[in-house]
mmCIF file of C-alpha atoms in Angstrom:
data_model
loop_
_atom_site.group_PDB
_atom_site.id
_atom_site.type_symbol
_atom_site.label_atom_id
_atom_site.label_comp_id
_atom_site.label_asym_id
_atom_site.label_seq_id
_atom_site.Cartn_x
_atom_site.Cartn_y
_atom_site.Cartn_z
ATOM 1 C CA GLY O 133 -78.863 -24.243 -207.808
ATOM 2 C CA ALA O 134 -77.704 -20.741 -206.982
ATOM 3 C CA GLY O 135 -79.730 -17.847 -208.253
ATOM 4 C CA VAL O 136 -78.627 -14.456 -209.483
ATOM 5 C CA SER O 137 -76.498 -12.665 -206.918
ATOM 6 C CA GLN O 138 -75.684 -8.981 -206.681
ATOM 7 C CA SER O 139 -73.202 -7.041 -204.600
ATOM 8 C CA PRO O 140 -73.168 -4.884 -202.679
ATOM 9 C CA ARG O 141 -76.756 -5.103 -201.492
ATOM 10 C CA TYR O 142 -76.635 -1.522 -200.252
ATOM 11 C CA LYS O 143 -74.410 1.334 -201.337
ATOM 12 C CA VAL O 144 -74.296 4.887 -200.076
ATOM 13 C CA ALA O 145 -72.308 7.292 -202.218
ATOM 14 C CA LYS O 146 -71.636 10.969 -201.932
ATOM 15 C CA ARG O 147 -72.626 13.025 -204.932
ATOM 16 C CA GLY O 148 -69.819 12.982 -207.448
ATOM 17 C CA GLN O 149 -68.383 9.620 -206.429
ATOM 18 C CA ASP O 150 -68.072 6.694 -208.816
ATOM 19 C CA VAL O 151 -69.741 3.370 -207.971
ATOM 20 C CA ALA O 152 -69.525 -0.160 -209.357
ATOM 21 C CA LEU O 153 -72.310 -2.699 -208.969
ATOM 22 C CA ARG O 154 -71.689 -6.371 -209.587
ATOM 23 C CA CYS O 155 -73.975 -9.091 -210.923
ATOM 24 C CA ASP O 156 -73.321 -12.836 -210.944
ATOM 25 C CA PRO O 157 -75.886 -14.485 -213.224
ATOM 26 C CA ILE O 158 -77.098 -18.050 -213.074
ATOM 27 C CA SER O 159 -74.440 -20.342 -214.510
ATOM 28 C CA GLY O 160 -75.035 -21.029 -218.183
ATOM 29 C CA HIS O 161 -77.396 -18.133 -218.733
ATOM 30 C CA VAL O 162 -76.500 -16.402 -221.950
ATOM 31 C CA SER O 163 -78.567 -13.253 -221.576
ATOM 32 C CA LEU O 164 -78.066 -10.646 -218.873
ATOM 33 C CA PHE O 165 -80.150 -7.548 -218.247
ATOM 34 C CA TRP O 166 -79.815 -4.506 -216.011
ATOM 35 C CA TYR O 167 -82.871 -2.596 -214.792
ATOM 36 C CA GLN O 168 -83.321 0.485 -212.631
ATOM 37 C CA GLN O 169 -86.219 0.586 -210.173
ATOM 38 C CA ALA O 170 -87.071 3.947 -208.670
ATOM 39 C CA LEU O 171 -89.110 4.097 -205.485
ATOM 40 C CA GLY O 172 -92.733 3.214 -206.152
ATOM 41 C CA GLN O 173 -92.123 2.362 -209.784
ATOM 42 C CA GLY O 174 -91.657 -0.732 -211.886
ATOM 43 C CA PRO O 175 -88.223 -1.727 -213.147
ATOM 44 C CA GLU O 176 -86.996 0.127 -216.218
ATOM 45 C CA PHE O 177 -84.610 -1.389 -218.724
ATOM 46 C CA LEU O 178 -81.054 -0.127 -218.849
ATOM 47 C CA THR O 179 -78.991 -2.509 -220.956
ATOM 48 C CA TYR O 180 -78.754 -6.075 -222.287
ATOM 49 C CA PHE O 181 -75.892 -8.499 -222.939
ATOM 50 C CA GLN O 182 -75.805 -11.688 -224.901
ATOM 51 C CA ASN O 183 -72.658 -13.430 -223.715
ATOM 52 C CA GLU O 184 -70.036 -10.664 -223.715
ATOM 53 C CA ALA O 185 -71.719 -8.564 -226.385
ATOM 54 C CA GLN O 186 -73.723 -5.552 -225.284
ATOM 55 C CA LEU O 187 -76.597 -5.678 -227.749
ATOM 56 C CA ASP O 188 -78.793 -2.919 -226.407
ATOM 57 C CA LYS O 189 -77.869 0.024 -224.219
ATOM 58 C CA SER O 190 -80.740 2.254 -225.193
ATOM 59 C CA GLY O 191 -82.006 2.516 -221.622
ATOM 60 C CA LEU O 192 -78.849 3.931 -220.078
ATOM 61 C CA PRO O 193 -79.892 7.413 -218.894
ATOM 62 C CA SER O 194 -76.616 9.197 -219.577
ATOM 63 C CA ASP O 195 -73.017 8.653 -220.579
ATOM 64 C CA ARG O 196 -72.191 8.449 -216.880
ATOM 65 C CA PHE O 197 -73.587 4.922 -216.945
ATOM 66 C CA PHE O 198 -71.426 2.131 -218.306
ATOM 67 C CA ALA O 199 -71.858 -1.642 -218.220
ATOM 68 C CA GLU O 200 -69.578 -4.491 -219.156
ATOM 69 C CA ARG O 201 -69.510 -8.275 -219.210
ATOM 70 C CA PRO O 202 -66.019 -9.045 -220.486
ATOM 71 C CA GLU O 203 -66.053 -12.842 -220.148
ATOM 72 C CA GLY O 204 -69.728 -13.432 -220.731
ATOM 73 C CA SER O 205 -70.585 -14.217 -217.123
ATOM 74 C CA VAL O 206 -70.146 -11.610 -214.351
ATOM 75 C CA SER O 207 -71.312 -8.123 -215.246
ATOM 76 C CA THR O 208 -70.523 -4.739 -213.711
ATOM 77 C CA LEU O 209 -72.637 -1.604 -213.923
ATOM 78 C CA LYS O 210 -70.577 1.497 -213.310
ATOM 79 C CA ILE O 211 -71.964 4.933 -212.579
ATOM 80 C CA GLN O 212 -69.562 7.842 -212.740
ATOM 81 C CA ARG O 213 -69.989 11.143 -210.900
ATOM 82 C CA THR O 214 -73.165 9.969 -209.167
ATOM 83 C CA GLN O 215 -76.087 12.357 -208.862
ATOM 84 C CA GLN O 216 -79.020 12.275 -206.459
ATOM 85 C CA GLU O 217 -81.366 11.208 -209.243
ATOM 86 C CA ASP O 218 -79.309 8.019 -209.581
ATOM 87 C CA SER O 219 -80.684 6.835 -206.241
ATOM 88 C CA ALA O 220 -82.651 3.667 -206.996
ATOM 89 C CA VAL O 221 -82.535 -0.101 -206.787
ATOM 90 C CA TYR O 222 -80.489 -1.620 -209.589
ATOM 91 C CA LEU O 223 -81.693 -5.056 -210.584
ATOM 92 C CA CYS O 224 -79.824 -7.639 -212.596
ATOM 93 C CA ALA O 225 -81.587 -10.490 -214.380
ATOM 94 C CA SER O 226 -80.388 -13.435 -216.421
ATOM 95 C CA SER O 227 -82.098 -15.668 -218.909
ATOM 96 C CA PHE O 228 -81.238 -18.975 -220.503
ATOM 97 C CA SER O 229 -82.537 -18.207 -223.941
ATOM 98 C CA PHE O 230 -80.095 -17.376 -226.682
ATOM 99 C CA THR O 231 -82.488 -14.773 -227.980
ATOM 100 C CA GLY O 232 -83.897 -13.718 -224.622
ATOM 101 C CA ILE O 233 -87.333 -13.590 -226.076
ATOM 102 C CA SER O 234 -89.624 -16.213 -224.641
ATOM 103 C CA TYR O 235 -87.750 -17.427 -221.596
ATOM 104 C CA GLU O 236 -88.412 -15.821 -218.255
ATOM 105 C CA GLN O 237 -85.779 -13.671 -216.643
ATOM 106 C CA TYR O 238 -84.505 -14.537 -213.181
ATOM 107 C CA PHE O 239 -83.795 -11.534 -211.008
ATOM 108 C CA GLY O 240 -81.219 -10.886 -208.332
ATOM 109 C CA PRO O 241 -82.063 -9.170 -205.018
ATOM 110 C CA GLY O 242 -80.865 -5.814 -206.305
ATOM 111 C CA THR O 243 -78.450 -3.167 -205.110
ATOM 112 C CA ARG O 244 -80.020 -0.198 -203.362
ATOM 113 C CA LEU O 245 -77.988 2.887 -204.228
ATOM 114 C CA THR O 246 -78.447 6.030 -202.187
ATOM 115 C CA VAL O 247 -76.647 9.162 -203.315
ATOM 116 C CA THR O 248 -76.328 11.827 -200.642
ATOM 117 C CA ALA V 94 -93.418 0.832 -228.318
ATOM 118 C CA GLN V 95 -94.697 -1.484 -225.639
ATOM 119 C CA SER V 96 -96.520 -0.369 -222.513
ATOM 120 C CA VAL V 97 -98.260 -1.918 -219.532
ATOM 121 C CA ALA V 98 -100.969 -0.461 -217.327
ATOM 122 C CA GLN V 99 -101.805 -1.710 -213.868
ATOM 123 C CA PRO V 100 -104.786 0.467 -212.985
ATOM 124 C CA GLU V 101 -104.862 -0.332 -209.273
ATOM 125 C CA ASP V 102 -102.061 0.791 -206.972
ATOM 126 C CA GLN V 103 -103.491 -1.286 -204.129
ATOM 127 C CA VAL V 104 -105.796 -4.299 -203.904
ATOM 128 C CA ASN V 105 -107.196 -5.468 -200.590
ATOM 129 C CA VAL V 106 -108.810 -8.864 -200.189
ATOM 130 C CA ALA V 107 -109.853 -11.036 -197.277
ATOM 131 C CA GLU V 108 -108.046 -14.311 -196.749
ATOM 132 C CA GLY V 109 -109.853 -17.155 -198.486
ATOM 133 C CA ASN V 110 -111.536 -14.880 -201.017
ATOM 134 C CA PRO V 111 -110.636 -14.875 -204.707
ATOM 135 C CA LEU V 112 -108.234 -12.183 -205.873
ATOM 136 C CA THR V 113 -107.691 -10.418 -209.174
ATOM 137 C CA VAL V 114 -104.850 -8.071 -210.081
ATOM 138 C CA LYS V 115 -105.485 -6.268 -213.336
ATOM 139 C CA CYS V 116 -103.107 -5.689 -216.237
ATOM 140 C CA THR V 117 -103.608 -4.301 -219.723
ATOM 141 C CA TYR V 118 -100.922 -4.000 -222.352
ATOM 142 C CA SER V 119 -100.053 -2.396 -225.646
ATOM 143 C CA VAL V 120 -97.636 -3.954 -228.112
ATOM 144 C CA SER V 121 -97.295 -3.762 -231.876
ATOM 145 C CA GLY V 122 -96.416 -7.418 -232.456
ATOM 146 C CA ASN V 123 -97.186 -10.622 -230.620
ATOM 147 C CA PRO V 124 -97.418 -10.057 -226.861
ATOM 148 C CA TYR V 125 -95.256 -12.126 -224.557
ATOM 149 C CA LEU V 126 -96.701 -11.500 -221.098
ATOM 150 C CA PHE V 127 -95.275 -12.135 -217.639
ATOM 151 C CA TRP V 128 -96.224 -11.741 -213.998
ATOM 152 C CA TYR V 129 -93.618 -11.251 -211.280
ATOM 153 C CA VAL V 130 -93.976 -10.848 -207.503
ATOM 154 C CA GLN V 131 -91.672 -8.803 -205.285
ATOM 155 C CA TYR V 132 -91.339 -9.283 -201.549
ATOM 156 C CA PRO V 133 -89.629 -6.638 -199.383
ATOM 157 C CA ASN V 134 -85.867 -6.431 -199.893
ATOM 158 C CA ARG V 135 -85.947 -9.221 -202.436
ATOM 159 C CA GLY V 136 -85.736 -9.412 -206.173
ATOM 160 C CA LEU V 137 -88.587 -10.140 -208.510
ATOM 161 C CA GLN V 138 -89.779 -13.725 -208.583
ATOM 162 C CA PHE V 139 -91.290 -15.184 -211.746
ATOM 163 C CA LEU V 140 -94.903 -16.368 -211.393
ATOM 164 C CA LEU V 141 -96.113 -17.218 -214.879
ATOM 165 C CA LYS V 142 -95.983 -16.314 -218.539
ATOM 166 C CA TYR V 143 -98.058 -16.365 -221.696
ATOM 167 C CA ILE V 144 -96.256 -16.898 -224.976
ATOM 168 C CA THR V 145 -98.741 -18.808 -227.105
ATOM 169 C CA GLY V 146 -101.386 -21.509 -226.782
ATOM 170 C CA ASP V 147 -104.045 -21.832 -224.121
ATOM 171 C CA ASN V 148 -105.319 -18.454 -222.939
ATOM 172 C CA LEU V 149 -105.449 -19.632 -219.317
ATOM 173 C CA VAL V 150 -101.971 -19.933 -217.889
ATOM 174 C CA LYS V 151 -101.232 -21.597 -214.559
ATOM 175 C CA GLY V 152 -98.198 -20.636 -212.541
ATOM 176 C CA SER V 153 -96.515 -20.842 -209.163
ATOM 177 C CA TYR V 154 -98.238 -20.758 -205.769
ATOM 178 C CA GLY V 155 -101.709 -21.394 -207.226
ATOM 179 C CA PHE V 156 -101.767 -18.265 -209.367
ATOM 180 C CA GLU V 157 -103.196 -18.190 -212.865
ATOM 181 C CA ALA V 158 -103.724 -15.554 -215.526
ATOM 182 C CA GLU V 159 -106.010 -15.241 -218.498
ATOM 183 C CA PHE V 160 -104.837 -13.771 -221.771
ATOM 184 C CA ASN V 161 -107.594 -11.826 -223.533
ATOM 185 C CA LYS V 162 -106.477 -10.567 -226.916
ATOM 186 C CA SER V 163 -109.582 -8.522 -227.701
ATOM 187 C CA GLN V 164 -109.352 -6.649 -224.411
ATOM 188 C CA THR V 165 -105.534 -6.616 -224.433
ATOM 189 C CA SER V 166 -105.589 -7.839 -220.855
ATOM 190 C CA PHE V 167 -103.667 -10.357 -218.779
ATOM 191 C CA HIS V 168 -105.253 -10.312 -215.315
ATOM 192 C CA LEU V 169 -103.681 -12.308 -212.506
ATOM 193 C CA LYS V 170 -106.035 -14.440 -210.431
ATOM 194 C CA LYS V 171 -106.089 -16.823 -207.507
ATOM 195 C CA PRO V 172 -109.177 -18.674 -206.278
ATOM 196 C CA SER V 173 -108.369 -18.384 -202.563
ATOM 197 C CA ALA V 174 -105.987 -15.738 -201.238
ATOM 198 C CA LEU V 175 -103.480 -16.347 -198.453
ATOM 199 C CA VAL V 176 -101.979 -13.787 -196.094
ATOM 200 C CA SER V 177 -98.585 -14.837 -197.436
ATOM 201 C CA ASP V 178 -99.645 -13.635 -200.909
ATOM 202 C CA SER V 179 -99.321 -10.047 -199.680
ATOM 203 C CA ALA V 180 -96.640 -8.475 -201.849
ATOM 204 C CA LEU V 181 -96.018 -6.209 -204.822
ATOM 205 C CA TYR V 182 -97.064 -7.653 -208.189
ATOM 206 C CA PHE V 183 -95.702 -6.571 -211.557
ATOM 207 C CA CYS V 184 -97.054 -7.296 -215.009
ATOM 208 C CA ALA V 185 -94.578 -7.127 -217.893
ATOM 209 C CA VAL V 186 -94.727 -7.393 -221.662
ATOM 210 C CA ARG V 187 -92.272 -8.017 -224.455
ATOM 211 C CA ASP V 188 -92.923 -7.730 -228.183
ATOM 212 C CA GLY V 189 -92.319 -11.237 -229.457
ATOM 213 C CA GLY V 190 -92.102 -10.092 -233.038
ATOM 214 C CA SER V 191 -89.322 -7.552 -232.763
ATOM 215 C CA GLY V 192 -86.194 -9.428 -231.863
ATOM 216 C CA ASN V 193 -84.446 -8.890 -228.563
ATOM 217 C CA THR V 194 -86.689 -6.341 -226.904
ATOM 218 C CA PRO V 195 -86.474 -5.816 -223.140
ATOM 219 C CA LEU V 196 -89.272 -6.398 -220.677
ATOM 220 C CA VAL V 197 -91.517 -3.408 -220.090
ATOM 221 C CA PHE V 198 -93.047 -3.398 -216.622
ATOM 222 C CA GLY V 199 -96.126 -1.824 -215.152
ATOM 223 C CA LYS V 200 -95.871 0.312 -212.037
ATOM 224 C CA GLY V 201 -96.939 -2.532 -209.818
ATOM 225 C CA THR V 202 -99.957 -3.359 -207.667
ATOM 226 C CA ARG V 203 -99.624 -3.868 -203.946
ATOM 227 C CA LEU V 204 -101.750 -6.774 -202.791
ATOM 228 C CA SER V 205 -102.791 -6.896 -199.168
ATOM 229 C CA VAL V 206 -104.516 -10.038 -197.916
ATOM 230 C CA ILE V 207 -106.225 -9.509 -194.599
ATOM 231 C CA ALA V 208 -106.720 -12.350 -192.144
#
């Protein structure tokens, strides 16, 4: 079946612009995660949804970052007034498990955001 | 808080030789451990996981990993490396005893298999 898809794959934004990154999880996956991967680093957790509920947003770096999953499937990560330090690959992952604990997460290809 | 250390930024191995990619972890509760591989311009692909049970875990593409509780390690191994194994490998941990905690990743190890 189809895996996790993300769009756009590449995004160039001028500093100060707002961007929206989309994630389509695997059908039926309850849990959805967003990670940020800086160049040369491992992914770092941003936020987690279980269905439409955002259960953990402790990793969001500032109030310029906002995520939603209104119908419990597609999710959007929005970054307002982008800054150069926001340049990174944003990865979305989904998981079947209700609790998201022991089941592996399946990752999308990521969106590479470059802020100029 | 959880943490993962991958002490080697780069591992080079000749094709056909065994490979090991090292990972140590720190977690307050029960460790749930994962290995992922990342190819250029692609997302992370799941290789294997340890949740409980046998300390030797077998995964995709002939990879295996051994959970060692006393050494807090979860090294990734393969008996005979292929050139196509060249990629970036990430170890990750989750605290199984603390509810819905996110994955914590290491910085990654770049594996280069030389023909």
